Short mmCIF file of N, CA and C in Angstrom, two decimals:
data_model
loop_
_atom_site.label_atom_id
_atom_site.label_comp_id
_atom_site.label_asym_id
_atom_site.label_seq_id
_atom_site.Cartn_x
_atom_site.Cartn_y
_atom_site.Cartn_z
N UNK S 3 103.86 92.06 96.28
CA UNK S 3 104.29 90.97 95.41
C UNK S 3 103.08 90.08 95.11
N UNK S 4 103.27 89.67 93.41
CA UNK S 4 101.80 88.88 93.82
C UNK S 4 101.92 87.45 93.96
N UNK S 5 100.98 87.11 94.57
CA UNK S 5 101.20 85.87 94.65
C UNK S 5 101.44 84.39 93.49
N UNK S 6 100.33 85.19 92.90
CA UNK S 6 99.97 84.32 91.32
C UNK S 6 101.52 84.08 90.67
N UNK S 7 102.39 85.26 90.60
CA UNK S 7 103.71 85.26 90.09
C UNK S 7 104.66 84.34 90.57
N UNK S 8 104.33 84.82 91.84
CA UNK S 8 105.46 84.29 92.70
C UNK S 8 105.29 82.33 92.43
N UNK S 9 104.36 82.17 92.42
CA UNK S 9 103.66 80.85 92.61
C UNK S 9 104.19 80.14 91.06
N UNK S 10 103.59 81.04 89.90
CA UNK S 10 104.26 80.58 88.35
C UNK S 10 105.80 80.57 88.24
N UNK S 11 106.35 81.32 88.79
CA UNK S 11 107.85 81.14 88.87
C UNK S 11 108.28 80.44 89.42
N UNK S 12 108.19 79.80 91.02
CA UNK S 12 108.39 79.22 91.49
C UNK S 12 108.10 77.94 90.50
N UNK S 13 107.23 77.00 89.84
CA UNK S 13 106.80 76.12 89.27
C UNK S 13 107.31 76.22 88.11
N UNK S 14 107.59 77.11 87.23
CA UNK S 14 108.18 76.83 86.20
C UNK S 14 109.95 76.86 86.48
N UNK S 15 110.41 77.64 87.35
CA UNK S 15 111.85 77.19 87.69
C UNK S 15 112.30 75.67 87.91
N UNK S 16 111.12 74.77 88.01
CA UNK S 16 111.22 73.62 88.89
C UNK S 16 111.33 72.97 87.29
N UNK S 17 110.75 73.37 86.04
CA UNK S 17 110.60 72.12 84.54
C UNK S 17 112.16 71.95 84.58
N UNK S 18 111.69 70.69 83.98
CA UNK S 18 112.83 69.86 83.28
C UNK S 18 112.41 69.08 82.22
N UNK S 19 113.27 68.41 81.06
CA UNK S 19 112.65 67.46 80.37
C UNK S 19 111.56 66.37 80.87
N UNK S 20 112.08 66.09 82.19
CA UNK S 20 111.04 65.07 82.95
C UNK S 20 109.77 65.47 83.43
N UNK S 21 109.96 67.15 83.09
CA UNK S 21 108.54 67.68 83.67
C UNK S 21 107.31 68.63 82.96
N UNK S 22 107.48 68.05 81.61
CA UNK S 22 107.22 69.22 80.80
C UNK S 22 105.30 68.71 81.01
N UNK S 23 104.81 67.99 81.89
CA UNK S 23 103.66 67.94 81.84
C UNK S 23 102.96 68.93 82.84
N UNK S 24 103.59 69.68 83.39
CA UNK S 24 103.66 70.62 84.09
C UNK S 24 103.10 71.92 83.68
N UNK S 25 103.31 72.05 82.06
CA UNK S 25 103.15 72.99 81.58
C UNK S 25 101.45 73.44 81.34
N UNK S 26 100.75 71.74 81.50
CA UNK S 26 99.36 71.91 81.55
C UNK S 26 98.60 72.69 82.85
N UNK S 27 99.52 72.66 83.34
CA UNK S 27 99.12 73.51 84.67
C UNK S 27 99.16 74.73 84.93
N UNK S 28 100.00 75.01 84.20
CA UNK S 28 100.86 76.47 84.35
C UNK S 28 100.13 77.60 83.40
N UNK S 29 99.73 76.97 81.62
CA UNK S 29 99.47 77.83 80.87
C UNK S 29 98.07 77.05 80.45
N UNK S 30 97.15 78.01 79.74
CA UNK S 30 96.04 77.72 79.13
C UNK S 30 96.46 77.12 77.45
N UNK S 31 95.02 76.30 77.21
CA UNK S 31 95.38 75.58 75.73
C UNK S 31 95.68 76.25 74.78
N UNK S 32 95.24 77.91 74.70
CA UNK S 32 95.34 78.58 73.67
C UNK S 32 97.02 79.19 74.05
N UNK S 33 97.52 79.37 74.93
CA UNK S 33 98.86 80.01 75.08
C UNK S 33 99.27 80.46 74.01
N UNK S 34 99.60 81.98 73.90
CA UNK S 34 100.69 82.02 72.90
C UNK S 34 102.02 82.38 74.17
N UNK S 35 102.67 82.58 73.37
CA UNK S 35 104.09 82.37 73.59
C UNK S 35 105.23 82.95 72.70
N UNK S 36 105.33 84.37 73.37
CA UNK S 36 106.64 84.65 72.13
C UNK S 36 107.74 85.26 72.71
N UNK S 37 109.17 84.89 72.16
CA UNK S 37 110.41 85.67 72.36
C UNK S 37 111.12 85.98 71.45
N UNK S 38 111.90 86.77 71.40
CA UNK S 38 112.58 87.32 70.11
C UNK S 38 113.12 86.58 69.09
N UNK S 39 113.26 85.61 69.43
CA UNK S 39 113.36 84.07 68.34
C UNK S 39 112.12 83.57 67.95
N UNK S 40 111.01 83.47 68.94
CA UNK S 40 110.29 82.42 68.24
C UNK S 40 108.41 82.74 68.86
N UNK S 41 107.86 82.32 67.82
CA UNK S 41 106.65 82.60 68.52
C UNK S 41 105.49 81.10 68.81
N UNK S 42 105.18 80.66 69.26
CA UNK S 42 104.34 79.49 69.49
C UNK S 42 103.04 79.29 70.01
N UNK S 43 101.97 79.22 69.41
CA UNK S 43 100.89 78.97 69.94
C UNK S 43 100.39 78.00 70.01
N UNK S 44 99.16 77.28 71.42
CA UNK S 44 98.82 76.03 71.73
C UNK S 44 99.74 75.37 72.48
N UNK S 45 99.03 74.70 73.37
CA UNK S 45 99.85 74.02 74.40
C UNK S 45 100.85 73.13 73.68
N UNK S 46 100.43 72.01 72.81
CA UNK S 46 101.18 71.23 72.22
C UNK S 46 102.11 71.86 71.21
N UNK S 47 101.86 73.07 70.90
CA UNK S 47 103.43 73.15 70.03
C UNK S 47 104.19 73.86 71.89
N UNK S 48 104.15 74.54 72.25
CA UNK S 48 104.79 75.03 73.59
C UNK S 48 105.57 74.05 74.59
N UNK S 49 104.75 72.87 74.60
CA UNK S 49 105.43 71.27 74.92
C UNK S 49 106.43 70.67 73.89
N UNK S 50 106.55 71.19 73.17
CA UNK S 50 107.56 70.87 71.78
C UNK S 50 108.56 71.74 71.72
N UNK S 51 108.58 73.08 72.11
CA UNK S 51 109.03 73.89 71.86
C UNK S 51 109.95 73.68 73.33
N UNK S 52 109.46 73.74 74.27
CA UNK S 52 110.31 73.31 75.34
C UNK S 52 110.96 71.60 75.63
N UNK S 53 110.41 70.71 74.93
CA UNK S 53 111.02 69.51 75.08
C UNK S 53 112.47 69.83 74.12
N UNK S 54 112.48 70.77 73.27
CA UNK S 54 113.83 70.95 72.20
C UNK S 54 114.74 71.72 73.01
N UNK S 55 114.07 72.69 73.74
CA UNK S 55 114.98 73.43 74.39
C UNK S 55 115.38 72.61 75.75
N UNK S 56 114.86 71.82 76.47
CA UNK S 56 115.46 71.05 77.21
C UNK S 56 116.53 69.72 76.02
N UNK S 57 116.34 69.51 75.31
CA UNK S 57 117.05 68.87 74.80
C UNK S 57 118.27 69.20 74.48
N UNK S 58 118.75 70.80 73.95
CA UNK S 58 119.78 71.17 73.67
C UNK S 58 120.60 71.72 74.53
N UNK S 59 120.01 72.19 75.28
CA UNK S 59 120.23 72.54 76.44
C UNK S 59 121.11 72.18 77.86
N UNK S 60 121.72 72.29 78.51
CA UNK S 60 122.03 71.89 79.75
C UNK S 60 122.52 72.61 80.81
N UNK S 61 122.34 72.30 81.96
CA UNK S 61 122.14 72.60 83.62
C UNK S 61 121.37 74.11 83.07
N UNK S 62 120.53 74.03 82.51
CA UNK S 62 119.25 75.24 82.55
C UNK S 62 118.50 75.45 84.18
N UNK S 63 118.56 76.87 84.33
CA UNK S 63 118.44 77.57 85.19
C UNK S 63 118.22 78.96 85.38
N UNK S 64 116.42 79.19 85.77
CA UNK S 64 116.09 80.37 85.70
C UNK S 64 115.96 81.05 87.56
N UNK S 65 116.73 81.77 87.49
CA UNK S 65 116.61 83.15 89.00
C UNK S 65 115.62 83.67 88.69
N UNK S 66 114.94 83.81 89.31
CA UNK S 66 113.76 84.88 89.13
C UNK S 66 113.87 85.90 90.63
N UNK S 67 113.99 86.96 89.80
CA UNK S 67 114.35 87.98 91.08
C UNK S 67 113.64 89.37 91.14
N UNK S 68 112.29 89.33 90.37
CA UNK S 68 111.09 90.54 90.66
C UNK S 68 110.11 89.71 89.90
N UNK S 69 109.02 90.18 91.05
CA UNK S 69 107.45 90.16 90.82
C UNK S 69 106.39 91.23 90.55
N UNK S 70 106.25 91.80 89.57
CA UNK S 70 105.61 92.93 89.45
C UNK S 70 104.39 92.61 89.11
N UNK S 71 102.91 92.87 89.45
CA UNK S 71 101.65 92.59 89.01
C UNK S 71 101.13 93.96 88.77
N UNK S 72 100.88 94.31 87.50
CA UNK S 72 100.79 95.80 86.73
C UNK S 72 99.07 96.06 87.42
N UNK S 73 98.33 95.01 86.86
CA UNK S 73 96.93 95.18 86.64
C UNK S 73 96.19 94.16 87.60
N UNK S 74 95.35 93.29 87.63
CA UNK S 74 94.57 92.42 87.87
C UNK S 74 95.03 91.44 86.82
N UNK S 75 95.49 89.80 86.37
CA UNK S 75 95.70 89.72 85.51
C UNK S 75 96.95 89.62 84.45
N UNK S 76 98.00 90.74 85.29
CA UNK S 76 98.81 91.12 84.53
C UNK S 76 100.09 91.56 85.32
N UNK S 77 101.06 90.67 84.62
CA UNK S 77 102.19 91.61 85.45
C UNK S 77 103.46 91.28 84.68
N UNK S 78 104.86 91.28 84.89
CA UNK S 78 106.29 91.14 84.91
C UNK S 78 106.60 90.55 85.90
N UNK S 79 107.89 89.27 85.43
CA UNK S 79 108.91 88.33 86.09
C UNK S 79 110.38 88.82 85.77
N UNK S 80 110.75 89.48 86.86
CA UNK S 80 112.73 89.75 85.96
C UNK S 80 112.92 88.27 86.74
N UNK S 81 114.14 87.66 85.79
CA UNK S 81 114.67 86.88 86.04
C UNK S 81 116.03 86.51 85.11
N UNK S 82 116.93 85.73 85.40
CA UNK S 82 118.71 85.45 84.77
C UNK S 82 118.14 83.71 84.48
N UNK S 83 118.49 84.22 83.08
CA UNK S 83 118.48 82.42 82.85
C UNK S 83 119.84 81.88 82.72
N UNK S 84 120.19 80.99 83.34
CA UNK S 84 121.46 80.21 82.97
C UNK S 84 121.85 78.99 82.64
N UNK S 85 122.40 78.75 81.76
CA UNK S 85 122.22 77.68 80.75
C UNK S 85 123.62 77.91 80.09
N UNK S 86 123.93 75.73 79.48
CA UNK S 86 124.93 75.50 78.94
C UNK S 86 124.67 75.09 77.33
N UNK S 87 124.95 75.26 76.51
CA UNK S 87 124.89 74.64 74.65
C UNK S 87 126.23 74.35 74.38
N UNK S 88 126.17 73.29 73.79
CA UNK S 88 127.34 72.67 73.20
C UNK S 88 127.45 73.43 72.29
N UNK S 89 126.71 74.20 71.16
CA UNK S 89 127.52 75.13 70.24
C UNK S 89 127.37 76.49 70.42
N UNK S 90 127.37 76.86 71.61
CA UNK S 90 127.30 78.37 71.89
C UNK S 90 128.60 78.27 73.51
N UNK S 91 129.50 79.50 72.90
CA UNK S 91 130.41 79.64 74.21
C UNK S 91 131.58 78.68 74.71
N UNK S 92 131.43 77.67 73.48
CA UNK S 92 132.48 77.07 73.83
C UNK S 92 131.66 76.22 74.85
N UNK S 93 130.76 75.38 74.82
CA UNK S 93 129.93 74.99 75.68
C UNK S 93 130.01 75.33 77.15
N UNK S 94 130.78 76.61 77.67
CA UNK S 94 130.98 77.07 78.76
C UNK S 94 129.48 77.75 79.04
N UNK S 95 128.96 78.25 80.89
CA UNK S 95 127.77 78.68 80.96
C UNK S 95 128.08 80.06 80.56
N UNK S 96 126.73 80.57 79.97
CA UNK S 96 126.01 81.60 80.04
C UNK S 96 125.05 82.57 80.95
N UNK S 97 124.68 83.55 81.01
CA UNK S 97 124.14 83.85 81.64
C UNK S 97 123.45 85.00 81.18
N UNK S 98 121.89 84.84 81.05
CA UNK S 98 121.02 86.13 80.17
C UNK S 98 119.94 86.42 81.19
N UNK S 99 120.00 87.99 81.14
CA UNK S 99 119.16 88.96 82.12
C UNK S 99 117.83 88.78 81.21
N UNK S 100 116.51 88.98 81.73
CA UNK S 100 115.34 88.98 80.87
C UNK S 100 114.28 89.41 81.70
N UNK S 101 113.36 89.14 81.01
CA UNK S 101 111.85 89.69 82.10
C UNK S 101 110.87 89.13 81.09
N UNK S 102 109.60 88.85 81.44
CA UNK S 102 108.71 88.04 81.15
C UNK S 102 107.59 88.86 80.98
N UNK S 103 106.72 89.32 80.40
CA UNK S 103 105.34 89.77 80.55
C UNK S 103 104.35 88.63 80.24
N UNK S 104 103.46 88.78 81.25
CA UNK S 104 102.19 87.51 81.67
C UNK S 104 100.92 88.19 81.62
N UNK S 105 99.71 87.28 81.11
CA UNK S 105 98.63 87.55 81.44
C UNK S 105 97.91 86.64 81.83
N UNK S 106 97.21 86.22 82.37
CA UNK S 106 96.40 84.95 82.82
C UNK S 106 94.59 85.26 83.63
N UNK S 107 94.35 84.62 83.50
CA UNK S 107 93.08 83.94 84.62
C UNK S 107 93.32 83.17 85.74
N UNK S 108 93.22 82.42 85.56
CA UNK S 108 93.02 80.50 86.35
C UNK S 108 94.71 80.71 85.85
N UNK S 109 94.97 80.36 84.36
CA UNK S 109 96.26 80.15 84.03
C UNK S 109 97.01 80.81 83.03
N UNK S 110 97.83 80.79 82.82
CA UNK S 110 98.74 81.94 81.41
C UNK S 110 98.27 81.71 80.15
N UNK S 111 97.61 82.85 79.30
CA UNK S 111 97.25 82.63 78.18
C UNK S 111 98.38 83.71 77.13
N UNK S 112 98.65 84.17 78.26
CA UNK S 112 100.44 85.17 77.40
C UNK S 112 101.21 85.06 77.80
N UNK S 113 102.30 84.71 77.47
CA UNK S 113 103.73 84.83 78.02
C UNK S 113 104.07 84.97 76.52
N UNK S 114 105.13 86.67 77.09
CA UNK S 114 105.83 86.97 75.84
C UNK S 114 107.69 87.61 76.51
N UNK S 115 108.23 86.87 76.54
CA UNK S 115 109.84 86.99 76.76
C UNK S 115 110.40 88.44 76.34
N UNK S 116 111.61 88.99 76.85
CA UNK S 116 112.03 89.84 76.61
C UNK S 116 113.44 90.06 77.07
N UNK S 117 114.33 89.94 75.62
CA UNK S 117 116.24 89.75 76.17
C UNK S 117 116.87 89.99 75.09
N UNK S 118 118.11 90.30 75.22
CA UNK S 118 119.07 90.70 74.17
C UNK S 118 118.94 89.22 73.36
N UNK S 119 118.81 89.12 72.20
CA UNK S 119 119.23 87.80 71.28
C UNK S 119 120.11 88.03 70.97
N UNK S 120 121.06 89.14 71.10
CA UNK S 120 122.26 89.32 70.45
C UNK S 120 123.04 88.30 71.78
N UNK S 121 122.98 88.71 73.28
CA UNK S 121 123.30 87.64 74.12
C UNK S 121 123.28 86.74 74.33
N UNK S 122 121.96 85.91 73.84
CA UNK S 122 121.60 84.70 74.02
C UNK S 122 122.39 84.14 73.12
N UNK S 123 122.59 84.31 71.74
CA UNK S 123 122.95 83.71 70.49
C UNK S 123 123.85 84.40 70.03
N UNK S 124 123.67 84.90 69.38
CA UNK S 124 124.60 85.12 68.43
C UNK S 124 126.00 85.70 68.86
N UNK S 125 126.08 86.80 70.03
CA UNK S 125 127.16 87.27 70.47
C UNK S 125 128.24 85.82 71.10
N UNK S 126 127.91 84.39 70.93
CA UNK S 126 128.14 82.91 71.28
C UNK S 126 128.63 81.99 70.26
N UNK S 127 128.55 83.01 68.85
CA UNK S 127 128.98 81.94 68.14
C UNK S 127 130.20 82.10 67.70
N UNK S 128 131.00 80.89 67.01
CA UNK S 128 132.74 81.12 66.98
C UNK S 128 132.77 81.95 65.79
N UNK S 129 131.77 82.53 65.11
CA UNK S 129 132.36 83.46 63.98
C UNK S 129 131.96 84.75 63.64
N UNK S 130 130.56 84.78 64.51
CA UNK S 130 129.83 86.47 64.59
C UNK S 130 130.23 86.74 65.84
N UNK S 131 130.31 85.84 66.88
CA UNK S 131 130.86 86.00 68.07
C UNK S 131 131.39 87.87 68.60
N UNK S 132 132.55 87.63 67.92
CA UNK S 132 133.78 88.60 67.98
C UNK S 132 133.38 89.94 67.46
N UNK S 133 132.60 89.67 66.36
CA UNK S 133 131.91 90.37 65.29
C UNK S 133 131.20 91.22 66.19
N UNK S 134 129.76 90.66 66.54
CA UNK S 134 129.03 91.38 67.75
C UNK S 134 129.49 92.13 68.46
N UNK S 135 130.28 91.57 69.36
CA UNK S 135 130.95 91.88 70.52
C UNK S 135 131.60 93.17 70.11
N UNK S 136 132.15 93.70 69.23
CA UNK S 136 133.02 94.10 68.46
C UNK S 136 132.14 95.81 68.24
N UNK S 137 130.85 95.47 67.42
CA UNK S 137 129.82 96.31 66.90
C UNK S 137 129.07 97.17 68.33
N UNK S 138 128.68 96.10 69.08
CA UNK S 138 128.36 96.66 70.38
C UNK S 138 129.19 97.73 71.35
N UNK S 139 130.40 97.08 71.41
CA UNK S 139 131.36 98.41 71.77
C UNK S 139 131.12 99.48 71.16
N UNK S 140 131.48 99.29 70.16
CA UNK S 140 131.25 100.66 69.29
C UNK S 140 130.53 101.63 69.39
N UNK S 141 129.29 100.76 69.17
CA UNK S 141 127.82 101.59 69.28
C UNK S 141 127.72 102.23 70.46
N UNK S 142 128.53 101.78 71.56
CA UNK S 142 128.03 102.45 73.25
C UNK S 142 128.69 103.20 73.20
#
């Protein structure tokens, strides 16, 4: 297990809106940053990008439950994020499986996400909702 991982997860499980200065610690200035929604580069849009998502957000909560370090440098975080939205689910919780790919030095200059968006979103809303849900059966 590596440590470096174990150590970034641990610290980023801990952000909150109150802690997004945290993030200077965690990732380098150039960071990019992408997940199937959205892509962000530079610390200051990434501090923006997470002050919104703590904003909309509530009782957000990431498990992190594997540490994989591929290379020197390089590895995978599986982890369950769980989280409440007032317009997704009936503001009831959620719960999305994912995994993280990282690269760093000193600190993260990649983090690029990896999860169903059909879970996160859209399979959540009151009118594709059903729709999704619906298509996905199918398809399996």
């Amino acid at each position: 297990m590596s440590a470096f991982l174990k150590g970034f997860a641990h610290a980023f499980a801990e952000l909150d809106a109150s802690r997004l200065a945290e993030l200077d610690r965690l990732y380098s200035a150039d960071i990019l940053f992408q997940d199937p929604l959205h892509r962000v580069e530079g610390l200051p849009a990434l501090r923006e990008y997470f002050a919104q998502l703590y904003a909309n957000a509530s009782d957000l909560h990431y498990d992190f439950h594997g540490y994989d370090e591929t290379a020197p440098g390089e590895g995978y975080l599986r982890w369950t994020l769980r989280f409440r939205h007032p317009r997704l689910n009936g503001g009831e919780p959620i719960q999305l499986p994912g995994c993280s790919y990282l690269r760093w030095t000193d600190r993260v200059y990649l983090h690029r996400d990896f999860f169903d968006a059909g879970a996160l979103l859209y399979e959540h809303l009151p009118l594709l909702g059903p729709l999704i849900r619906w298509l996905k059966r199918r398809l399996a």
